[in-house]
Amino acid sequence: MPDASKEFVDVLTALKADTDKVKQDPGAGPDVNKSFNEAVAKVRELAQKDDKDAIYALAHWGVLSGANINEVAALFRKAADKGQVMAKSELAQVLMQAGAQNADAVKEAIKLIKEAEAAGNKVSRRMLAQLHLQGVTEGDKGQVIVEKSPMKAKELLEKGEKAGDGEATLGLAQLYSAGVEGIPQDQQKALDYLIEAGKQGSAVALSTYGARLLNGDPDTKESPKLVKKDVPAALKMFQEAADKGLAAANRILGQIYENGVGPNGADVKQDVTKAFEYYTKAANGNDPQALFRLGNAFETGIIKDPKKPRDDKENILIQPNPKSALDLYRLAAQNNLAEAFYNVGVYYETGTVVDKDPAKAFTFLMKAATANIAQAMNRVAGLYANGTGVAQDLVAAAGWYQRAADMGFAPAQIALGILYEQGAGVRQSRMVASSLYADAAQQGVALAMLRLANLYAVGVTPGQPELPRAWAYAMQADEVAKKSGNKADIDVTANVLKQLEGKMSDADKAEAKKIFDKMPKPQAGGAPAAAPAPEAAPAAPKGGDGKKKK
């Protein structure tokens, strides 16, 4: 931040020193949360003295921690009024979230974006380019607020490219790759911009081009084979970028060596020790995904060779240490990584390492949920349903379960199905419940199969039980339980089958067998037949670039 006060710089320098110690030796360094809270307190004192950068920092940290959005907006606005350019850009992002519901907020946001772009803010420049690609209108008459003009978007991105903004250069690569009105598709030009964006430090561009080098382009009419497979060139490119201090390049090298490349590591052999050396370098460079991956490693522990015993001291690369894991997740969360918000939230929800704090858990989980992490949506829904850390609200619970269910998250599909069965927070409907259970059952979740068995036993249509169909779903659950080898699950499904068979005629049993034989086989995997217990420790959310999967 240019022209920042010495007092403000001193606070951030001290915070950075503490976080650097944690990155270099997780668990042995200072408490990240304590250091951050102390920094916030000092910055708040500076903000009360009208330090514009301190006011901006409070607002920025408030966004990351899920603080009240109106209070955050007020702080950004105060900093922006004092000439803090980044505050203008981030206030615009907050205001744009109001969308069509608040035309005045959108107008103010666009005004701020234009002002920040004129002052050289690269984020606002890219935002304005995106607005020109889409166009912004208001009212029934379609009054133009931002002209839809791919050419103006291109000019803004070119301005960013000349200023060395790798993300703007990546935008140009994407424009030419897709082709838009007035800008014909040109895959060679797209590739040239992609390579340049990587050189300018765009992690997405670097990983995209590197992946093309590692695998080679497919030879199709839509995507000509411009990049041939060249694993040594990919490694050289990433290594050169890493040597220049690009944290993302170190993280990508970590991913390459952790997983290997080619069948059985034919192109690059798996080397877990080397992988975590690169992850550590990337984490020291504040790469959020590397911090997160190291958090995963300290949560579960890492061994060098999976073929050797886990308890062999010589085979242990990283000992499990939940305190270190939490510190690393917090650092990743400070870099706005949604998955890290989720994991920190679960630590507070379960009371792992820290005291249980439902309110804090809700704040962190909500931040992850609004970033489309399905597991977080499911947990937020559970907190609303139980009134834990937030006022009980079954309608809100149903809404969050629905969002997670729409993403195919089986636990949310089951939970929402139960609400529909009970008519809690939603209109009661056994038909909707059965559809939700069926979606989860198709993923191999035995609990969903048992819910279907119970539902059909009493009747999806009230008063019209379908015992053969109920038996067929119970039998599916029994098969999943037997594959899992869990005695408790096997006992549960066997008991349900026994109860159903006691009510069925020979004709029912014959019909049940026919229904079972015609049922589509569930996907591999599955879940316990009994309701799952609360997680004792957080697991990394599913999906994402190089993250441990749940």
Coordinates of C-alpha atoms in Angstrom, one line a residue:
M1 CA 0.0 0.0 0.0
P2 CA 1.7 3.2 -1.1
D3 CA 2.0 6.0 1.4
A4 CA 0.9 3.7 4.3
S5 CA 1.7 5.0 7.8
K6 CA 4.7 3.6 9.6
E7 CA 2.4 2.5 12.5
F8 CA 0.2 0.5 10.1
V9 CA 3.3 -1.1 8.3
D10 CA 4.8 -2.1 11.7
V11 CA 1.6 -4.0 12.6
L12 CA 1.5 -5.9 9.3
T13 CA 5.2 -6.6 9.5
A14 CA 4.9 -8.1 13.0
L15 CA 1.9 -10.2 11.8
K16 CA 3.8 -11.4 8.8
A17 CA 6.8 -12.4 11.0
D18 CA 4.6 -14.5 13.2
T19 CA 2.9 -16.2 10.3
D20 CA 6.2 -16.9 8.6
K21 CA 7.4 -18.7 11.7
V22 CA 4.3 -20.9 11.6
K23 CA 4.8 -21.7 7.9
Q24 CA 8.4 -22.6 8.5
D25 CA 7.7 -24.8 11.6
P26 CA 4.0 -25.5 12.1
G27 CA 3.1 -26.2 15.7
A28 CA 6.3 -24.7 17.1
G29 CA 5.6 -21.1 16.1
P30 CA 3.3 -18.6 17.8
D31 CA -0.5 -19.0 17.9
V32 CA -1.8 -17.7 14.5
N33 CA -5.2 -16.8 15.9
K34 CA -3.7 -14.8 18.8
S35 CA -1.3 -12.9 16.5
F36 CA -4.1 -12.1 14.1
N37 CA -6.4 -10.9 16.9
E38 CA -3.7 -8.7 18.4
A39 CA -3.0 -7.2 14.9
V40 CA -6.8 -6.5 14.5
A41 CA -6.9 -4.7 17.9
K42 CA -3.9 -2.5 16.9
V43 CA -5.3 -1.8 13.4
R44 CA -8.7 -0.9 15.0
E45 CA -6.9 1.7 17.2
L46 CA -5.3 3.2 14.0
A47 CA -8.7 3.2 12.2
Q48 CA -10.1 5.2 15.1
K49 CA -7.4 7.8 14.3
D50 CA -8.7 7.8 10.6
D51 CA -5.8 5.9 9.1
K52 CA -7.3 5.1 5.7
D53 CA -5.3 1.9 5.2
A54 CA -6.2 0.6 8.7
I55 CA -9.9 1.2 7.9
Y56 CA -9.5 -0.7 4.7
A57 CA -7.7 -3.6 6.4
L58 CA -10.6 -3.9 9.0
A59 CA -13.1 -4.1 6.2
H60 CA -11.0 -6.6 4.2
W61 CA -10.5 -8.8 7.2
G62 CA -14.2 -8.5 8.0
V63 CA -15.1 -9.9 4.6
L64 CA -12.8 -12.8 5.2
S65 CA -14.2 -13.6 8.6
G66 CA -17.8 -13.3 7.5
A67 CA -18.6 -10.1 9.5
N68 CA -21.9 -8.2 9.0
I69 CA -21.9 -7.0 5.4
N70 CA -23.4 -3.6 6.2
E71 CA -20.7 -2.9 8.7
V72 CA -18.0 -4.0 6.2
A73 CA -19.5 -1.8 3.5
A74 CA -19.5 1.2 5.8
L75 CA -15.8 0.7 6.5
F76 CA -14.9 0.3 2.9
R77 CA -16.9 3.4 2.0
K78 CA -15.1 5.4 4.7
A79 CA -11.7 4.3 3.4
A80 CA -12.7 4.9 -0.2
D81 CA -13.8 8.4 0.7
K82 CA -10.3 9.0 2.1
G83 CA -8.8 8.0 -1.3
Q84 CA -8.0 4.3 -0.5
V85 CA -8.2 2.8 -4.1
M86 CA -8.3 -0.9 -3.1
A87 CA -11.3 0.0 -0.8
K88 CA -13.1 1.3 -3.8
S89 CA -12.6 -1.9 -5.7
E90 CA -13.6 -4.1 -2.8
L91 CA -16.6 -2.0 -1.9
A92 CA -17.7 -2.3 -5.5
Q93 CA -17.6 -6.1 -5.2
V94 CA -19.7 -6.0 -2.0
L95 CA -22.2 -3.7 -3.7
M96 CA -22.4 -5.9 -6.8
Q97 CA -23.6 -8.7 -4.7
A98 CA -26.9 -6.8 -4.2
G99 CA -27.5 -7.5 -7.9
A100 CA -30.9 -6.8 -9.5
Q101 CA -32.4 -6.3 -6.1
N102 CA -30.7 -2.9 -5.6
A103 CA -30.1 -0.9 -8.8
D104 CA -28.7 2.1 -6.8
A105 CA -26.0 -0.2 -5.3
V106 CA -25.1 -1.5 -8.7
K107 CA -24.7 2.0 -10.1
E108 CA -22.5 3.1 -7.2
A109 CA -20.4 -0.1 -7.6
I110 CA -19.8 0.7 -11.3
K111 CA -18.9 4.3 -10.5
L112 CA -16.3 3.0 -8.0
I113 CA -15.0 0.4 -10.4
K114 CA -14.4 3.1 -13.0
E115 CA -12.7 5.4 -10.5
A116 CA -10.4 2.6 -9.3
E117 CA -9.6 1.5 -12.8
A118 CA -8.6 5.0 -13.7
A119 CA -6.3 5.0 -10.7
G120 CA -4.6 1.9 -12.0
N121 CA -6.3 -0.8 -9.9
K122 CA -5.9 -4.0 -11.9
V123 CA -8.8 -5.9 -10.2
S124 CA -11.2 -3.1 -11.1
R125 CA -9.9 -3.1 -14.7
R126 CA -10.7 -6.8 -15.0
M127 CA -14.1 -6.2 -13.4
L128 CA -14.9 -3.4 -15.9
A129 CA -13.8 -5.7 -18.8
Q130 CA -16.2 -8.4 -17.5
L131 CA -19.0 -5.9 -17.2
H132 CA -18.4 -4.8 -20.9
L133 CA -18.6 -8.5 -21.9
Q134 CA -22.0 -8.9 -20.3
G135 CA -23.4 -5.4 -20.5
V136 CA -25.5 -3.9 -17.6
T137 CA -28.9 -2.5 -18.1
E138 CA -31.6 -1.1 -15.7
G139 CA -35.4 -0.9 -15.7
D140 CA -38.1 -2.1 -18.0
K141 CA -36.8 0.1 -20.8
G142 CA -33.4 -1.4 -20.5
Q143 CA -31.5 1.8 -19.8
V144 CA -27.8 1.1 -20.5
I145 CA -25.5 1.5 -17.5
V146 CA -22.5 -0.3 -19.0
E147 CA -22.4 -0.9 -22.8
K148 CA -22.1 -4.4 -23.9
S149 CA -18.9 -4.3 -26.0
P150 CA -16.4 -7.2 -26.3
M151 CA -14.0 -4.7 -28.1
K152 CA -14.0 -2.4 -25.0
A153 CA -13.4 -5.4 -22.8
K154 CA -10.5 -6.5 -25.0
E155 CA -9.0 -3.0 -24.9
L156 CA -9.1 -3.0 -21.1
L157 CA -7.5 -6.4 -20.9
E158 CA -4.8 -5.4 -23.4
K159 CA -4.1 -2.4 -21.1
G160 CA -3.7 -4.8 -18.2
E161 CA -1.5 -7.1 -20.3
K162 CA 0.8 -4.2 -21.1
A163 CA 1.0 -3.4 -17.4
G164 CA 2.1 -7.0 -16.6
D165 CA -1.2 -8.2 -15.1
G166 CA -1.1 -11.9 -15.7
E167 CA -4.8 -12.3 -15.0
A168 CA -5.8 -9.7 -17.6
T169 CA -3.5 -11.5 -20.1
L170 CA -5.2 -14.8 -19.2
G171 CA -8.5 -13.0 -19.9
L172 CA -7.3 -12.3 -23.4
A173 CA -6.3 -15.9 -23.9
Q174 CA -9.8 -17.0 -22.8
L175 CA -11.4 -14.4 -25.2
Y176 CA -9.5 -15.8 -28.2
S177 CA -10.0 -19.4 -27.2
A178 CA -13.8 -19.0 -27.0
G179 CA -14.3 -16.4 -29.7
V180 CA -16.9 -13.6 -29.0
E181 CA -18.7 -11.1 -31.1
G182 CA -16.2 -9.0 -33.1
I183 CA -13.3 -11.2 -31.8
P184 CA -12.9 -14.4 -33.9
Q185 CA -11.7 -17.6 -32.3
D186 CA -7.9 -17.9 -32.7
Q187 CA -6.4 -20.8 -30.8
Q188 CA -2.8 -19.9 -31.6
K189 CA -3.2 -16.3 -30.3
A190 CA -5.0 -17.8 -27.3
L191 CA -2.0 -20.0 -26.6
D192 CA 0.4 -17.1 -27.0
Y193 CA -1.5 -15.1 -24.4
L194 CA -1.7 -18.1 -22.1
I195 CA 2.0 -18.6 -22.2
E196 CA 2.6 -14.9 -21.6
A197 CA 0.1 -14.9 -18.7
G198 CA 2.0 -17.7 -17.0
K199 CA 5.3 -15.7 -17.4
Q200 CA 3.5 -12.8 -15.8
G201 CA 2.7 -14.9 -12.7
S202 CA -0.9 -16.1 -13.3
A203 CA -1.2 -19.4 -11.4
V204 CA -4.2 -20.5 -13.5
A205 CA -2.4 -19.8 -16.8
L206 CA 0.8 -21.5 -15.5
S207 CA -1.1 -24.7 -14.4
T208 CA -3.3 -24.7 -17.6
Y209 CA -0.3 -24.5 -19.9
G210 CA 1.7 -26.9 -17.8
A211 CA -1.1 -29.5 -17.9
R212 CA -1.2 -29.2 -21.7
L213 CA 2.6 -29.8 -21.8
L214 CA 2.2 -32.8 -19.4
N215 CA -0.5 -34.4 -21.4
G216 CA -0.4 -32.9 -24.9
D217 CA -3.4 -31.4 -26.6
P218 CA -6.1 -33.6 -28.1
D219 CA -6.1 -33.6 -31.9
T220 CA -9.7 -32.4 -32.7
K221 CA -11.2 -30.0 -35.2
E222 CA -12.4 -27.8 -32.3
S223 CA -9.1 -27.9 -30.5
P224 CA -6.1 -28.3 -32.8
K225 CA -3.1 -30.1 -31.4
L226 CA -1.0 -27.0 -30.8
V227 CA 0.9 -28.3 -27.7
K228 CA 2.7 -31.6 -27.9
K229 CA 3.3 -33.7 -24.8
D230 CA 6.6 -32.6 -23.3
V231 CA 7.0 -33.5 -19.7
P232 CA 10.6 -32.3 -19.3
A233 CA 9.6 -28.9 -20.8
A234 CA 6.7 -28.7 -18.3
L235 CA 8.9 -29.4 -15.3
K236 CA 11.5 -26.9 -16.6
M237 CA 8.9 -24.2 -17.0
F238 CA 7.5 -24.8 -13.4
Q239 CA 11.0 -25.0 -11.9
E240 CA 12.0 -21.7 -13.6
A241 CA 8.9 -20.0 -12.3
A242 CA 9.5 -21.4 -8.8
D243 CA 13.1 -20.2 -8.9
K244 CA 11.7 -16.7 -9.6
G245 CA 9.7 -16.9 -6.4
L246 CA 6.2 -17.8 -7.9
A247 CA 4.6 -19.7 -5.0
A248 CA 2.0 -21.4 -7.3
A249 CA 4.8 -23.0 -9.3
N250 CA 6.2 -24.6 -6.2
R251 CA 2.7 -25.9 -5.3
I252 CA 2.1 -27.3 -8.8
L253 CA 5.5 -29.1 -8.6
G254 CA 4.4 -30.5 -5.3
Q255 CA 1.2 -31.8 -6.9
I256 CA 3.2 -33.4 -9.7
Y257 CA 5.6 -35.2 -7.4
E258 CA 2.9 -36.2 -4.9
N259 CA 0.8 -37.9 -7.6
G260 CA 3.4 -38.8 -10.3
V261 CA 2.7 -38.4 -14.0
G262 CA 1.9 -41.2 -16.5
P263 CA 1.0 -44.9 -15.9
N264 CA 2.8 -46.0 -12.7
G265 CA 4.9 -42.9 -12.8
A266 CA 6.3 -43.5 -16.2
D267 CA 6.9 -39.8 -16.9
V268 CA 7.5 -38.5 -13.4
K269 CA 7.9 -40.9 -10.5
Q270 CA 6.0 -40.3 -7.3
D271 CA 8.2 -38.7 -4.6
V272 CA 6.3 -37.7 -1.5
T273 CA 9.3 -36.3 0.2
K274 CA 10.1 -34.0 -2.7
A275 CA 6.4 -33.1 -3.0
F276 CA 6.2 -31.7 0.5
E277 CA 9.4 -29.9 0.1
Y278 CA 7.8 -28.0 -2.7
Y279 CA 4.5 -27.5 -0.8
T280 CA 6.5 -26.0 2.1
K281 CA 8.2 -23.6 -0.3
A282 CA 4.8 -22.6 -1.8
A283 CA 3.3 -22.2 1.7
N284 CA 6.2 -19.9 2.7
G285 CA 5.2 -17.9 -0.4
N286 CA 1.7 -17.6 1.0
D287 CA 0.0 -19.9 -1.6
P288 CA -3.4 -20.7 0.0
Q289 CA -3.8 -24.1 -1.6
A290 CA -0.3 -25.2 -0.5
L291 CA -1.1 -24.0 3.1
F292 CA -4.3 -26.0 2.9
R293 CA -2.5 -29.1 1.6
L294 CA 0.0 -28.9 4.4
G295 CA -2.9 -28.5 6.8
N296 CA -4.3 -31.8 5.4
A297 CA -0.9 -33.4 5.9
F298 CA -0.6 -32.4 9.6
E299 CA -4.2 -33.4 10.2
T300 CA -3.7 -37.0 8.9
G301 CA 0.0 -37.5 8.9
I302 CA 2.1 -38.4 5.9
I303 CA 4.2 -41.5 5.3
K304 CA 7.0 -41.8 2.7
D305 CA 6.1 -45.2 1.4
P306 CA 2.6 -46.7 1.6
K307 CA 4.0 -50.2 1.2
K308 CA 5.9 -49.9 4.5
P309 CA 4.3 -49.9 8.0
R310 CA 2.8 -46.6 9.1
D311 CA 4.3 -47.0 12.5
D312 CA 7.9 -47.3 11.2
K313 CA 9.6 -44.1 12.4
E314 CA 11.9 -44.0 9.4
N315 CA 8.8 -44.0 7.2
I316 CA 7.0 -41.1 8.8
L317 CA 7.4 -37.8 6.9
I318 CA 4.9 -35.7 8.9
Q319 CA 3.5 -36.7 12.2
P320 CA -0.3 -35.9 12.8
N321 CA -0.6 -32.7 14.7
P322 CA -4.1 -31.1 14.8
K323 CA -2.9 -27.8 16.3
S324 CA -0.5 -27.4 13.4
A325 CA -3.2 -28.3 10.9
L326 CA -5.5 -25.7 12.4
D327 CA -2.8 -23.0 12.2
L328 CA -2.2 -23.8 8.5
Y329 CA -6.0 -23.8 7.8
R330 CA -6.3 -20.4 9.5
L331 CA -3.5 -19.0 7.3
A332 CA -5.2 -20.4 4.2
A333 CA -8.5 -18.9 5.4
Q334 CA -6.8 -15.5 5.7
N335 CA -6.0 -15.9 2.0
N336 CA -9.8 -16.4 1.4
L337 CA -9.7 -20.1 0.5
A338 CA -13.2 -21.4 0.9
E339 CA -12.2 -24.9 1.8
A340 CA -10.1 -23.6 4.7
F341 CA -13.0 -21.6 6.1
Y342 CA -14.9 -24.9 6.1
N343 CA -12.2 -26.8 8.0
V344 CA -11.7 -24.0 10.6
G345 CA -15.4 -23.9 11.1
V346 CA -15.5 -27.7 11.8
Y347 CA -12.7 -27.4 14.3
Y348 CA -14.8 -24.8 16.2
E349 CA -18.0 -26.9 15.8
T350 CA -16.4 -30.1 17.1
G351 CA -14.1 -28.5 19.7
T352 CA -11.0 -30.1 18.2
V353 CA -7.9 -28.4 19.6
V354 CA -9.9 -25.3 20.4
D355 CA -12.9 -24.8 22.8
K356 CA -16.3 -25.4 21.1
D357 CA -17.7 -22.2 19.8
P358 CA -20.9 -22.7 17.8
A359 CA -21.2 -19.0 16.8
K360 CA -17.6 -18.9 15.4
A361 CA -18.3 -22.2 13.7
F362 CA -21.4 -20.8 12.0
T363 CA -19.5 -17.7 10.8
F364 CA -16.7 -19.7 9.2
L365 CA -19.0 -22.4 7.8
M366 CA -21.3 -19.7 6.3
K367 CA -18.3 -18.2 4.5
A368 CA -17.5 -21.5 3.0
A369 CA -21.2 -22.2 2.2
T370 CA -21.6 -19.0 0.2
A371 CA -18.5 -20.0 -1.8
N372 CA -20.4 -23.2 -2.9
I373 CA -18.8 -25.8 -0.7
A374 CA -21.5 -28.5 -0.4
Q375 CA -20.3 -29.9 2.9
A376 CA -20.4 -26.4 4.4
M377 CA -24.0 -25.8 3.1
N378 CA -24.9 -29.1 4.7
R379 CA -23.4 -28.1 8.1
V380 CA -24.9 -24.6 8.0
A381 CA -28.3 -26.2 7.4
G382 CA -27.7 -28.5 10.4
L383 CA -26.8 -25.5 12.6
Y384 CA -30.0 -23.7 11.5
A385 CA -32.0 -26.9 12.1
N386 CA -30.7 -27.3 15.6
G387 CA -30.4 -23.7 16.5
T388 CA -26.7 -24.1 17.2
G389 CA -24.6 -21.0 17.0
V390 CA -27.6 -19.2 15.3
A391 CA -31.3 -18.8 15.9
Q392 CA -33.2 -21.9 15.0
D393 CA -34.8 -21.5 11.5
L394 CA -36.1 -24.6 9.8
V395 CA -36.9 -22.7 6.6
A396 CA -33.3 -21.5 6.3
A397 CA -32.1 -25.1 7.1
A398 CA -34.2 -26.5 4.3
G399 CA -32.9 -23.8 1.9
W400 CA -29.3 -24.7 2.6
Y401 CA -30.0 -28.4 2.5
Q402 CA -31.6 -27.8 -0.9
R403 CA -28.6 -26.0 -2.3
A404 CA -26.3 -28.8 -1.2
A405 CA -28.7 -31.5 -2.5
D406 CA -28.8 -29.7 -5.9
M407 CA -25.0 -30.2 -6.0
G408 CA -25.5 -34.0 -5.5
F409 CA -24.4 -34.1 -1.9
A410 CA -26.0 -37.3 -0.5
P411 CA -26.1 -36.4 3.2
A412 CA -28.0 -33.2 2.4
Q413 CA -30.4 -35.1 0.1
I414 CA -31.2 -37.4 3.0
A415 CA -31.5 -34.6 5.5
L416 CA -33.8 -32.6 3.2
G417 CA -35.8 -35.8 2.5
I418 CA -36.4 -36.2 6.3
L419 CA -37.7 -32.6 6.4
Y420 CA -40.1 -33.3 3.6
E421 CA -41.3 -36.4 5.3
Q422 CA -42.0 -34.5 8.5
G423 CA -43.2 -31.2 6.9
A424 CA -40.5 -29.3 8.8
G425 CA -39.6 -26.0 7.2
V426 CA -41.1 -27.2 3.9
R427 CA -44.5 -28.4 2.7
Q428 CA -44.9 -32.1 3.7
S429 CA -44.4 -34.4 0.7
R430 CA -43.5 -38.1 0.9
M431 CA -43.1 -38.0 -2.9
V432 CA -40.4 -35.4 -2.8
A433 CA -38.8 -37.2 0.1
S434 CA -38.7 -40.4 -1.9
S435 CA -37.1 -38.7 -4.9
L436 CA -34.4 -37.2 -2.7
Y437 CA -33.6 -40.5 -1.0
A438 CA -33.5 -42.2 -4.4
D439 CA -30.8 -39.7 -5.6
A440 CA -28.7 -40.5 -2.5
A441 CA -29.4 -44.2 -2.8
Q442 CA -28.1 -44.2 -6.4
Q443 CA -24.8 -43.0 -5.0
G444 CA -24.5 -46.1 -2.9
V445 CA -25.6 -44.7 0.4
A446 CA -27.2 -47.4 2.5
L447 CA -28.9 -45.0 4.9
A448 CA -30.9 -43.5 1.9
M449 CA -31.9 -47.1 0.9
L450 CA -33.2 -47.8 4.4
R451 CA -35.1 -44.5 4.4
L452 CA -36.8 -45.6 1.1
A453 CA -37.5 -49.0 2.6
N454 CA -39.2 -47.4 5.6
L455 CA -41.1 -44.9 3.4
Y456 CA -42.5 -47.5 1.0
A457 CA -43.4 -49.8 4.0
V458 CA -45.9 -47.1 5.2
G459 CA -46.6 -45.8 1.8
V460 CA -45.3 -43.0 -0.3
T461 CA -48.9 -42.4 -0.9
P462 CA -50.4 -42.4 2.6
G463 CA -52.3 -45.6 3.4
Q464 CA -50.9 -47.5 0.4
P465 CA -47.8 -49.4 1.6
E466 CA -45.6 -51.1 -1.1
L467 CA -43.9 -53.9 0.8
P468 CA -42.2 -55.5 -2.2
R469 CA -40.5 -52.2 -3.1
A470 CA -39.6 -51.6 0.5
W471 CA -38.0 -55.0 0.7
A472 CA -36.0 -54.4 -2.6
Y473 CA -34.5 -51.2 -1.1
A474 CA -33.7 -52.9 2.2
M475 CA -32.0 -55.7 0.2
Q476 CA -29.9 -53.1 -1.6
A477 CA -28.9 -51.6 1.8
D478 CA -28.0 -55.1 3.0
E479 CA -25.7 -55.7 0.0
V480 CA -23.9 -52.3 0.7
A481 CA -23.6 -53.2 4.4
K482 CA -22.1 -56.6 3.7
K483 CA -19.6 -55.1 1.3
S484 CA -18.5 -52.6 4.0
G485 CA -18.1 -55.5 6.5
N486 CA -19.5 -53.3 9.3
K487 CA -21.3 -55.7 11.7
A488 CA -23.5 -52.9 13.1
D489 CA -24.7 -52.0 9.6
I490 CA -25.3 -55.6 8.7
D491 CA -27.4 -56.1 11.9
V492 CA -29.5 -53.0 11.1
T493 CA -30.3 -54.1 7.5
A494 CA -30.9 -57.7 8.5
N495 CA -33.4 -56.6 11.1
V496 CA -35.3 -54.4 8.6
L497 CA -35.5 -57.3 6.1
K498 CA -36.7 -59.7 8.8
Q499 CA -39.5 -57.3 9.8
L500 CA -40.6 -56.7 6.3
E501 CA -40.6 -60.4 5.4
G502 CA -42.8 -61.1 8.4
K503 CA -45.5 -58.9 6.8
M504 CA -45.2 -60.2 3.2
S505 CA -47.1 -62.9 1.4
D506 CA -45.4 -65.4 -1.0
A507 CA -46.7 -63.3 -3.9
D508 CA -45.2 -60.1 -2.3
K509 CA -41.8 -61.9 -2.0
A510 CA -41.8 -63.0 -5.6
E511 CA -42.7 -59.4 -6.7
A512 CA -40.0 -58.0 -4.4
K513 CA -37.4 -60.2 -6.1
K514 CA -38.4 -59.0 -9.5
I515 CA -38.2 -55.3 -8.4
F516 CA -34.8 -55.9 -6.9
D517 CA -33.4 -57.6 -10.0
K518 CA -34.6 -54.7 -12.2
M519 CA -33.2 -51.9 -9.9
P520 CA -30.2 -50.0 -11.3
K521 CA -27.1 -50.8 -9.4
P522 CA -25.8 -48.0 -7.1
Q523 CA -22.5 -46.3 -7.7
A524 CA -19.5 -47.8 -5.9
G525 CA -18.7 -46.4 -2.5
G526 CA -21.6 -46.1 -0.2
A527 CA -22.0 -45.0 3.4
P528 CA -23.0 -46.6 6.7
A529 CA -26.6 -47.9 7.0
A530 CA -26.9 -46.3 10.4
A531 CA -27.1 -42.6 10.8
P532 CA -23.5 -41.2 10.7
A533 CA -22.1 -39.8 14.0
P534 CA -20.8 -36.3 14.1
E535 CA -17.3 -36.0 12.8
A536 CA -14.7 -36.0 15.5
A537 CA -12.3 -34.0 13.4
P538 CA -12.6 -32.0 10.2
A539 CA -11.9 -33.4 6.8
A540 CA -11.0 -31.5 3.7
P541 CA -13.9 -30.6 1.5
K542 CA -14.3 -32.6 -1.7
G543 CA -13.0 -31.3 -5.0
G544 CA -10.5 -28.6 -6.0
D545 CA -7.1 -28.2 -7.3
G546 CA -4.7 -30.5 -5.5
K547 CA -6.7 -30.7 -2.3
K548 CA -7.1 -33.8 -0.2
K549 CA -10.5 -35.2 -0.9
K550 CA -13.0 -36.3 1.7

